Short mmCIF file of C-alpha atoms in Angstrom, two decimals:
data_model
loop_
_atom_site.label_atom_id
_atom_site.label_comp_id
_atom_site.label_asym_id
_atom_site.label_seq_id
_atom_site.Cartn_x
_atom_site.Cartn_y
_atom_site.Cartn_z
CA MET A 14 70.78 112.83 180.07
CA ASN A 15 71.01 116.16 181.79
CA PHE A 16 71.19 119.32 179.79
CA ASP A 17 72.14 122.65 181.30
CA THR A 18 70.68 124.72 178.54
CA THR A 19 68.32 124.33 175.66
CA ASN A 20 71.30 124.86 173.42
CA ASP A 21 73.07 121.80 174.90
CA MET A 22 69.93 119.77 174.31
CA TYR A 23 69.78 120.98 170.72
CA LEU A 24 73.47 120.23 170.12
CA ALA A 25 73.15 116.72 171.55
CA GLY A 26 70.16 116.06 169.34
CA TYR A 27 71.93 117.54 166.35
CA GLU A 28 74.95 115.34 167.02
CA GLU A 29 72.77 112.23 167.14
CA PHE A 30 71.08 113.15 163.90
CA ARG A 31 74.42 113.95 162.29
CA ILE A 32 75.78 110.53 163.24
CA ILE A 33 72.63 108.78 161.99
CA GLY A 34 72.78 110.84 158.80
CA GLU A 35 76.40 109.91 158.21
CA MET A 36 75.61 106.25 158.78
CA GLN A 37 72.75 106.44 156.32
CA ASN A 38 75.00 108.11 153.75
CA THR A 39 77.65 105.44 154.24
CA VAL A 40 75.09 102.66 153.80
CA ALA A 41 73.63 104.35 150.69
CA ALA A 42 77.11 104.80 149.20
CA ALA A 43 77.94 101.16 149.91
CA GLU A 44 74.70 100.05 148.25
CA GLU A 45 75.44 102.20 145.23
CA ASN A 46 78.90 100.69 145.02
CA ILE A 47 77.43 97.20 145.13
CA ASN A 48 74.89 98.00 142.44
CA GLY A 49 77.49 99.80 140.35
CA GLU A 50 75.26 102.83 140.16
CA ASN A 51 77.80 105.42 141.19
CA GLU A 52 79.82 105.32 137.99
CA THR A 53 81.20 108.76 137.32
CA LYS A 54 79.28 110.62 134.65
CA HIS A 55 81.20 113.39 132.95
CA GLU A 56 80.05 116.02 130.57
CA ALA A 57 82.49 116.65 127.76
CA LYS A 58 83.37 120.30 127.41
CA ILE A 59 84.74 122.16 124.42
CA GLU A 60 87.99 123.74 125.58
CA TRP A 61 90.63 125.24 123.32
CA SER A 62 93.66 123.02 123.95
CA PRO A 63 96.48 123.69 121.49
CA GLU A 64 98.88 121.94 123.88
CA ASN A 65 97.41 118.59 122.68
CA LEU A 66 98.42 119.18 119.08
CA GLY A 67 102.00 117.95 119.40
CA GLU A 68 100.91 114.69 121.03
CA ALA A 69 98.15 114.19 118.45
CA ALA A 70 100.60 114.84 115.59
CA GLY A 71 102.86 112.17 117.05
CA TYR A 72 99.98 109.70 117.11
CA MET A 73 99.14 110.69 113.51
CA ALA A 74 102.66 109.89 112.32
CA VAL A 75 102.88 106.61 114.22
CA GLY A 76 99.29 105.67 113.33
CA MET A 77 99.66 106.19 109.57
CA LEU A 78 102.99 104.36 109.63
CA GLY A 79 101.32 101.52 111.54
CA VAL A 80 98.43 101.26 109.07
CA PHE A 81 100.81 101.23 106.09
CA MET A 82 103.09 98.65 107.72
CA ILE A 83 100.30 96.22 108.64
CA ILE A 84 98.69 96.62 105.20
CA ALA A 85 102.11 96.03 103.59
CA ILE A 86 102.47 92.82 105.62
CA ILE A 87 98.98 91.69 104.55
CA MET A 88 99.84 92.60 100.94
CA ALA A 89 103.06 90.61 101.12
CA ALA A 90 101.16 87.68 102.65
CA SER A 91 98.61 87.83 99.80
CA TYR A 92 101.36 87.80 97.17
CA GLY A 93 103.08 85.01 99.10
CA ILE A 94 99.95 82.86 99.33
CA GLY A 95 99.30 83.46 95.63
CA ALA A 96 102.84 82.52 94.68
CA ILE A 97 102.88 79.36 96.80
CA ILE A 98 99.49 78.19 95.59
CA GLY A 99 100.47 79.03 92.00
CA ARG A 100 103.66 76.98 92.29
CA ILE A 101 101.84 74.06 93.91
CA SER A 102 99.18 74.04 91.19
CA ARG A 103 101.83 74.35 88.44
CA ASN A 104 103.76 71.43 89.92
CA GLY A 105 100.52 69.48 90.10
CA ASN A 106 99.80 70.23 86.45
CA ASN A 107 103.36 69.27 85.46
CA ASP A 108 103.02 66.01 87.35
CA ASN A 109 99.76 65.33 85.58
CA SER A 110 101.27 66.14 82.20
CA ASP A 111 104.18 63.81 82.96
CA ASN A 112 101.72 61.11 83.81
CA ASN A 113 99.81 61.79 80.64
CA ASP A 114 103.01 61.62 78.65
CA ALA A 115 103.86 58.32 80.29
CA LYS A 116 100.47 56.98 79.33
CA MET B 26 35.81 125.60 119.93
CA ASP B 27 36.79 126.11 123.56
CA LYS B 28 36.59 122.36 124.12
CA LEU B 29 38.77 121.79 121.11
CA LEU B 30 41.31 124.29 122.38
CA ALA B 31 41.19 122.66 125.82
CA LEU B 32 41.90 119.32 124.16
CA PHE B 33 45.04 120.64 122.53
CA ALA B 34 46.16 122.73 125.49
CA PRO B 35 48.34 119.96 126.98
CA VAL B 36 49.99 119.48 123.58
CA GLY B 37 50.80 123.19 123.36
CA LYS B 38 52.08 123.14 126.92
CA LEU B 39 54.25 120.16 126.03
CA PHE B 40 55.94 122.08 123.23
CA VAL B 41 56.34 125.25 125.27
CA GLU B 42 57.90 123.38 128.16
CA ASN B 43 60.07 121.10 125.98
CA PRO B 44 61.07 122.95 122.81
CA GLN B 45 64.17 120.73 122.55
CA MET B 46 61.90 117.73 122.15
CA LEU B 47 60.34 119.30 119.08
CA ILE B 48 63.80 119.81 117.55
CA MET B 49 64.60 116.14 118.11
CA TRP B 50 61.36 115.20 116.36
CA LEU B 51 62.43 117.35 113.42
CA ILE B 52 65.85 115.66 113.36
CA GLY B 53 64.19 112.25 113.52
CA GLY B 54 61.76 113.26 110.75
CA THR B 55 64.64 114.50 108.59
CA LEU B 56 66.49 111.20 108.98
CA ILE B 57 63.35 109.27 108.02
CA PHE B 58 62.81 111.60 105.03
CA LEU B 59 66.40 111.10 103.83
CA ALA B 60 66.04 107.34 104.24
CA ILE B 61 62.76 107.06 102.32
CA LYS B 62 63.01 109.84 99.73
CA PHE B 63 66.70 109.54 98.81
CA GLU B 64 67.32 105.96 100.00
CA MET B 65 70.31 107.11 102.05
CA GLU B 66 71.34 104.16 104.27
CA PRO B 67 67.63 103.48 104.90
CA THR B 68 68.35 100.38 106.96
CA LEU B 69 69.98 102.56 109.60
CA LEU B 70 68.73 106.10 109.18
CA LEU B 71 65.07 105.08 109.33
CA PRO B 72 65.29 103.18 112.65
CA ILE B 73 67.57 105.89 114.11
CA GLY B 74 65.14 108.61 113.00
CA PHE B 75 62.11 106.80 114.39
CA GLY B 76 63.99 106.03 117.60
CA ALA B 77 64.91 109.70 117.98
CA ILE B 78 61.22 110.58 117.89
CA ILE B 79 59.95 107.99 120.35
CA MET B 80 62.83 108.63 122.75
CA ASN B 81 61.90 112.26 123.11
CA PHE B 82 58.64 112.27 124.97
CA PRO B 83 58.33 113.34 128.60
CA GLU B 84 58.51 110.14 130.66
CA SER B 85 58.78 108.08 127.50
CA GLY B 86 58.09 104.44 128.25
CA VAL B 87 60.46 103.35 125.52
CA ILE B 88 63.57 104.51 127.40
CA GLU B 89 63.75 101.43 129.60
CA PRO B 90 63.50 98.76 126.86
CA LEU B 91 65.95 100.68 124.67
CA GLU B 92 68.35 101.00 127.58
CA THR B 93 68.13 97.23 128.06
CA LEU B 94 68.89 96.71 124.36
CA TYR B 95 71.73 99.24 124.53
CA ASN B 96 73.34 97.52 127.50
CA ALA B 97 72.83 94.09 125.95
CA GLY B 98 74.04 94.89 122.45
CA ILE B 99 76.06 98.06 122.12
CA GLU B 100 77.73 98.74 125.45
CA ASN B 101 79.25 95.26 125.38
CA GLU B 102 79.94 95.60 121.61
CA LEU B 103 77.91 92.53 120.72
CA PHE B 104 75.78 94.04 117.91
CA PRO B 105 78.69 95.61 115.99
CA LEU B 106 80.70 92.41 116.17
CA ILE B 107 77.82 90.21 115.03
CA LEU B 108 77.16 92.69 112.22
CA PHE B 109 80.77 92.26 111.16
CA ILE B 110 80.14 88.53 110.58
CA GLY B 111 77.40 89.52 108.13
CA ILE B 112 79.58 92.15 106.43
CA GLY B 113 82.44 89.65 106.15
CA ALA B 114 80.09 87.17 104.51
CA MET B 115 79.08 89.84 101.97
CA ILE B 116 82.61 90.77 100.89
CA ASP B 117 84.30 89.16 97.91
CA PHE B 118 88.05 89.64 98.23
CA GLY B 119 88.56 88.27 94.70
CA PRO B 120 89.20 91.66 92.99
CA LEU B 121 91.66 92.57 95.74
CA LEU B 122 93.47 89.24 95.63
CA SER B 123 93.88 89.44 91.88
CA ASN B 124 95.73 92.75 92.35
CA PRO B 125 96.96 92.98 95.99
CA LYS B 126 98.87 96.23 95.42
CA LEU B 127 95.48 98.01 95.54
CA MET B 128 95.58 97.52 99.30
CA ILE B 129 97.99 100.40 99.70
CA PHE B 130 95.29 102.86 98.60
CA GLY B 131 93.02 101.58 101.35
CA ALA B 132 95.73 102.44 103.85
CA ALA B 133 96.22 105.95 102.43
CA ALA B 134 92.52 106.75 102.73
CA GLN B 135 92.69 106.42 106.51
CA PHE B 136 94.56 109.73 106.70
CA GLY B 137 91.32 111.52 107.57
CA ILE B 138 91.11 109.63 110.87
CA PHE B 139 94.49 110.84 112.07
CA PHE B 140 94.11 114.33 110.63
CA THR B 141 90.81 114.66 112.50
CA LEU B 142 92.52 113.41 115.66
CA CYS B 143 94.87 116.39 115.39
CA THR B 144 92.05 118.83 114.60
CA ALA B 145 89.75 117.50 117.36
CA SER B 146 92.57 117.53 119.91
CA LEU B 147 92.51 121.33 119.66
CA PHE B 148 88.99 121.39 121.08
CA PHE B 149 89.21 118.97 124.00
CA LYS B 150 91.54 118.73 127.00
CA ASP B 151 90.97 114.97 127.11
CA ILE B 152 92.59 113.57 123.97
CA ASP B 153 90.50 110.37 124.26
CA ILE B 154 87.46 112.40 123.18
CA ALA B 155 89.36 113.61 120.11
CA ALA B 156 90.41 110.03 119.33
CA SER B 157 86.82 108.80 119.55
CA ILE B 158 85.58 111.55 117.25
CA SER B 159 88.37 110.93 114.76
CA ILE B 160 87.20 107.36 114.23
CA ILE B 161 84.13 108.71 112.39
CA GLY B 162 86.64 108.88 109.53
CA ALA B 163 86.78 105.09 109.50
CA ALA B 164 83.46 105.38 107.60
CA ASP B 165 82.52 102.22 109.37
CA GLY B 166 79.66 102.20 111.91
CA PRO B 167 80.62 99.13 113.95
CA THR B 168 84.24 100.30 114.32
CA SER B 169 83.09 103.76 115.38
CA ILE B 170 80.74 102.31 118.00
CA ILE B 171 83.34 99.95 119.44
CA VAL B 172 86.15 102.53 119.61
CA ALA B 173 83.90 105.25 121.09
CA ASN B 174 82.46 102.83 123.64
CA LYS B 175 85.83 101.51 124.74
CA LEU B 176 87.41 104.95 125.05
CA LEU B 177 84.52 106.99 126.39
CA GLY B 178 82.26 104.49 128.17
CA PRO B 179 84.53 103.92 131.19
CA LYS B 180 85.07 107.67 131.55
CA GLY B 181 81.36 108.39 131.64
CA TYR B 182 81.23 110.52 128.47
CA ASP B 183 78.12 108.64 127.41
CA ASP B 184 76.52 111.69 125.83
CA ILE B 185 79.08 111.83 123.00
CA ILE B 186 78.76 108.20 121.90
CA GLY B 187 75.32 108.81 120.37
CA SER B 188 76.51 111.85 118.42
CA ILE B 189 79.56 109.96 117.09
CA THR B 190 77.44 107.03 115.94
CA VAL B 191 74.84 109.23 114.28
CA ALA B 192 77.59 111.25 112.55
CA ALA B 193 79.32 108.07 111.32
CA TYR B 194 76.17 106.58 109.82
CA SER B 195 74.86 109.88 108.45
CA TYR B 196 78.07 110.64 106.58
CA MET B 197 78.23 107.08 105.26
CA ALA B 198 74.79 107.76 103.83
CA LEU B 199 76.03 111.06 102.42
CA VAL B 200 79.11 109.58 100.69
CA PRO B 201 77.52 110.10 97.22
CA ILE B 202 77.22 113.81 98.03
CA ILE B 203 80.52 114.32 99.88
CA GLN B 204 83.00 112.45 97.69
CA PRO B 205 82.42 113.58 94.05
CA PRO B 206 83.18 117.30 94.61
CA VAL B 207 86.37 116.46 96.53
CA ILE B 208 87.50 114.03 93.82
CA LYS B 209 86.78 116.55 91.05
CA LEU B 210 88.59 119.29 92.91
CA LEU B 211 91.76 117.23 93.25
CA THR B 212 91.92 115.63 89.79
CA THR B 213 92.16 116.93 86.27
CA LYS B 214 89.88 115.70 83.49
CA LYS B 215 92.88 113.98 81.92
CA GLU B 216 93.51 112.07 85.14
CA ARG B 217 89.86 111.06 85.44
CA LEU B 218 90.04 109.63 81.91
CA ILE B 219 92.91 107.25 82.72
CA ARG B 220 91.88 103.72 81.85
CA MET B 221 93.05 100.78 83.89
CA SER B 222 93.27 97.36 82.36
CA TYR B 223 91.77 94.55 84.36
CA ARG B 224 93.67 91.28 84.13
CA PRO B 225 91.95 88.95 86.54
CA ALA B 226 94.55 86.67 88.05
CA ASN B 227 93.58 83.14 88.79
CA VAL B 228 92.29 83.53 92.35
CA THR B 229 91.78 79.99 93.52
CA LYS B 230 89.35 78.83 96.18
CA LEU B 231 92.29 77.86 98.39
CA MET B 232 93.61 81.43 98.20
CA LYS B 233 90.24 82.81 99.19
CA ILE B 234 90.14 80.43 102.17
CA LEU B 235 93.68 81.16 103.31
CA PHE B 236 93.28 84.95 103.01
CA PRO B 237 90.85 85.51 105.93
CA ILE B 238 92.79 83.09 108.12
CA SER B 239 96.16 84.72 107.41
CA ILE B 240 94.77 88.25 107.91
CA THR B 241 93.35 87.25 111.28
CA LEU B 242 96.70 85.80 112.31
CA ILE B 243 98.55 88.94 111.18
CA ALA B 244 96.07 91.17 113.00
CA CYS B 245 96.35 89.13 116.20
CA ILE B 246 100.14 89.40 116.10
CA PHE B 247 100.65 93.01 115.00
CA ALA B 248 97.44 94.73 116.16
CA PRO B 249 95.88 92.63 118.95
CA ALA B 250 93.17 95.24 119.54
CA ALA B 251 91.93 94.52 116.01
CA SER B 252 91.57 90.81 116.63
CA SER B 253 87.91 91.04 117.66
CA LEU B 254 86.85 93.31 114.78
CA LEU B 255 88.96 91.72 112.05
CA GLY B 256 88.45 88.26 113.52
CA PHE B 257 84.66 88.50 113.22
CA LEU B 258 84.89 90.10 109.78
CA MET B 259 87.18 87.37 108.52
CA PHE B 260 85.13 84.65 110.21
CA GLY B 261 82.15 85.82 108.15
CA ASN B 262 84.30 85.80 105.02
CA LEU B 263 85.60 82.31 105.75
CA ILE B 264 82.01 81.05 106.08
CA ARG B 265 81.38 82.52 102.61
CA GLU B 266 84.49 81.15 100.94
CA CYS B 267 84.82 77.71 102.51
CA GLY B 268 82.13 76.33 100.20
CA VAL B 269 80.62 73.93 102.71
CA LEU B 270 78.56 76.41 104.73
CA ASP B 271 76.40 77.97 102.06
CA SER B 272 73.28 78.14 104.19
CA LEU B 273 75.20 79.75 107.09
CA SER B 274 76.79 82.20 104.67
CA GLU B 275 73.41 83.11 103.25
CA THR B 276 71.97 83.53 106.76
CA ALA B 277 74.89 85.72 107.85
CA GLN B 278 74.57 87.90 104.74
CA LYS B 279 70.83 88.37 104.91
CA VAL B 280 68.94 87.35 108.05
CA LEU B 281 71.68 87.93 110.62
CA ALA B 282 72.90 91.22 109.13
CA ASN B 283 69.34 92.52 108.73
CA LEU B 284 68.29 91.50 112.22
CA VAL B 285 71.29 93.10 113.92
CA THR B 286 70.99 96.22 111.77
CA LEU B 287 67.35 96.52 112.80
CA PHE B 288 68.22 96.42 116.50
CA LEU B 289 71.36 98.50 116.08
CA GLY B 290 69.52 101.39 114.45
CA ILE B 291 66.73 101.68 116.98
CA THR B 292 69.09 101.10 119.91
CA ILE B 293 71.46 103.88 118.87
CA ALA B 294 68.52 106.23 119.32
CA PHE B 295 68.78 105.60 123.05
CA LYS B 296 71.68 108.05 123.00
CA MET B 297 69.59 110.68 121.21
CA GLN B 298 67.79 112.22 124.15
CA ALA B 299 67.38 115.95 123.62
CA SER B 300 69.01 116.83 126.93
CA THR B 301 72.34 115.34 125.85
CA PHE B 302 72.13 115.36 122.05
CA LEU B 303 71.21 118.98 121.42
CA SER B 304 74.37 120.82 122.25
CA PRO B 305 77.13 122.74 120.48
CA LEU B 306 79.23 119.64 121.09
CA THR B 307 77.05 117.60 118.71
CA LEU B 308 77.45 120.28 116.04
CA LEU B 309 81.21 120.22 116.54
CA ILE B 310 81.26 116.42 116.28
CA MET B 311 79.23 116.56 113.06
CA GLY B 312 81.64 119.17 111.67
CA LEU B 313 84.71 117.14 112.60
CA GLY B 314 83.10 114.03 111.10
CA LEU B 315 82.69 115.87 107.81
CA VAL B 316 86.35 116.92 107.96
CA ALA B 317 87.31 113.27 108.49
CA PHE B 318 85.37 112.08 105.43
CA VAL B 319 86.68 114.88 103.20
CA VAL B 320 90.31 114.36 104.25
CA ASP B 321 89.95 110.56 103.88
CA THR B 322 88.83 111.07 100.29
CA ALA B 323 91.53 113.65 99.61
CA GLY B 324 94.19 111.42 101.21
CA GLY B 325 93.28 108.50 98.95
CA VAL B 326 93.20 110.60 95.76
CA LEU B 327 96.44 112.44 96.52
CA PHE B 328 98.24 109.21 97.37
CA ALA B 329 97.13 107.72 94.04
CA LYS B 330 98.52 110.82 92.29
CA LEU B 331 101.79 110.39 94.19
CA TYR B 332 101.86 106.73 93.15
CA ASN B 333 101.47 107.78 89.51
CA LEU B 334 104.63 109.89 89.73
CA PHE B 335 106.68 106.72 90.16
CA ALA B 336 104.57 104.00 88.52
CA LYS B 337 105.05 102.76 84.98
CA GLU B 338 101.42 101.78 84.67
CA LYS B 339 99.35 104.74 85.86
CA VAL B 340 96.25 104.28 87.96
CA ASN B 341 93.16 106.44 87.75
CA PRO B 342 93.58 108.59 90.89
CA MET B 343 89.85 108.47 91.54
CA ILE B 344 90.22 104.88 92.82
CA GLY B 345 92.14 106.27 95.79
CA ALA B 346 88.90 107.80 97.04
CA ALA B 347 87.33 104.34 97.22
CA GLY B 348 89.75 103.54 100.01
CA ILE B 349 87.30 104.77 102.64
CA SER B 350 85.47 101.78 103.94
CA ALA B 351 81.92 102.88 103.10
CA PHE B 352 81.33 99.59 101.30
CA PRO B 353 80.21 99.31 98.52
CA MET B 354 78.96 102.88 97.98
CA SER B 355 82.37 104.41 97.62
CA GLY B 356 83.52 101.86 95.02
CA ARG B 357 80.35 102.40 93.00
CA ILE B 358 80.67 106.19 93.11
CA VAL B 359 84.17 106.07 91.63
CA HIS B 360 82.97 103.64 88.96
CA LYS B 361 80.03 105.90 88.05
CA MET B 362 82.24 109.00 87.94
CA ALA B 363 84.63 107.24 85.56
CA LEU B 364 81.73 106.17 83.33
CA LYS B 365 80.43 109.73 83.28
CA GLU B 366 83.78 110.98 81.97
CA ASP B 367 84.23 108.11 79.53
CA PRO B 368 81.42 105.58 78.95
CA GLN B 369 84.01 102.92 78.07
CA ASN B 370 86.08 103.30 81.24
CA PHE B 371 85.12 100.50 83.63
CA LEU B 372 86.81 100.94 86.98
CA LEU B 373 84.42 98.85 89.08
CA MET B 374 86.72 95.91 89.80
CA HIS B 375 89.58 98.22 90.78
CA SER B 376 87.46 100.52 92.88
CA ILE B 377 85.74 97.65 94.70
CA GLY B 378 89.17 96.09 95.33
CA VAL B 379 90.35 99.35 96.92
CA ASN B 380 87.04 99.63 98.77
CA VAL B 381 87.39 96.24 100.51
CA SER B 382 91.00 97.03 101.36
CA GLY B 383 89.67 100.23 102.96
CA GLN B 384 87.39 98.04 105.07
CA ILE B 385 90.41 96.14 106.39
CA ALA B 386 92.54 99.29 106.79
CA SER B 387 89.82 101.15 108.70
CA VAL B 388 89.56 98.32 111.23
CA ILE B 389 93.35 98.35 111.60
CA ALA B 390 93.31 102.14 112.10
CA GLY B 391 90.55 101.74 114.70
CA SER B 392 92.55 99.12 116.53
CA LEU B 393 95.64 101.32 116.49
CA ILE B 394 93.59 104.15 118.00
CA LEU B 395 92.43 101.73 120.69
CA GLY B 396 96.01 100.57 121.21
CA PHE B 397 97.17 104.19 121.69
CA PHE B 398 94.42 105.39 123.99
CA ALA B 399 92.47 102.52 125.60
#
């Protein structure tokens, strides 16, 4: 390589180092990706955000309704199971009493 | 004397260079003190407190093993779910099944979660953070861990998860201090004297077996996000009630629950490094957690008062407060408060019934939060 000035020599060297540096960075980034080490870490910040309130209130309404509805379904299922089992056991007892009577 | 001073010089330097570390030791010491002296959730507060101390040394060698435990048991939600098997095996749904209408009070006492969601949303641009903090109001450690991990883990807000978990368990331990003043404030003496008759219905073994199965099915259909939490809880309960797995039930209730609790407590401390834990954010989370517990209690009591406006047979509004899922402390507190007002007023079966329904409702609320935001 022929260089006219020291500056040209410096620039050529700088360019080579820059390319090598970029390659090294690319390889390091790829390795991090493979190892899963470059997961984004965020720091939560306290920021006054009244604009969220409307959305949160909506979730509150839907959430409470959801909890009540699912609990009501479970409650109904409990009563239902109780009623069915009660009827089955009553029928069983009646059958037994019939048998006893027959005896 | 000079030699003695020279011996302690590195210790002094340590404190000067890391004053935050000293504060974490004090926090850890306080948690241990509360656990031993006042027996406040000792199974959790003691390991958390000790963990907070050993985590906060420069170049602490304990960080790596605790990180391994954290990744193996909390990040993938394994510990909380296994703990739920143990909790399920401890719960007797008999009092609830003999009077299923009590379940509605468990639902009402989840109001604190959603109220705190609104309050917390004012302080954070990312509403997922507010949602994770609000779940402290579930008064249920495993649910808090799972929801916070699922919502915040992928976003990299790891620093908050530790504060949320510590707040959840600390306030559960402080239920005997938090709840009575709120209950007294919202009820009159006349209301606290209301007696409730207990007519135990015939809860058959078959009913007790079908209950966990049917709840799991309902949860899987209507709140799929709850299927893991409720599924493990009900699996534990089915082991208890089936009658053919007594040794497994006993193991789940004692050995399994104790073992997981042991690891859970010390592992949570991994998120208590001074650099991330000591911040105004932690104070805010603790404050919002307190709001959640207070509003949960108030929600339950006020709903019971509302119920009384329309019901022929009045309920003692204090049982509404047992709807938070801090099981069984909350149920016992209501029972003790009733006995204090009237030594012949036994509310235990009612309050425990509401308390176990709160356990179910809190998991449902947690799953709804996950459904909204995850």
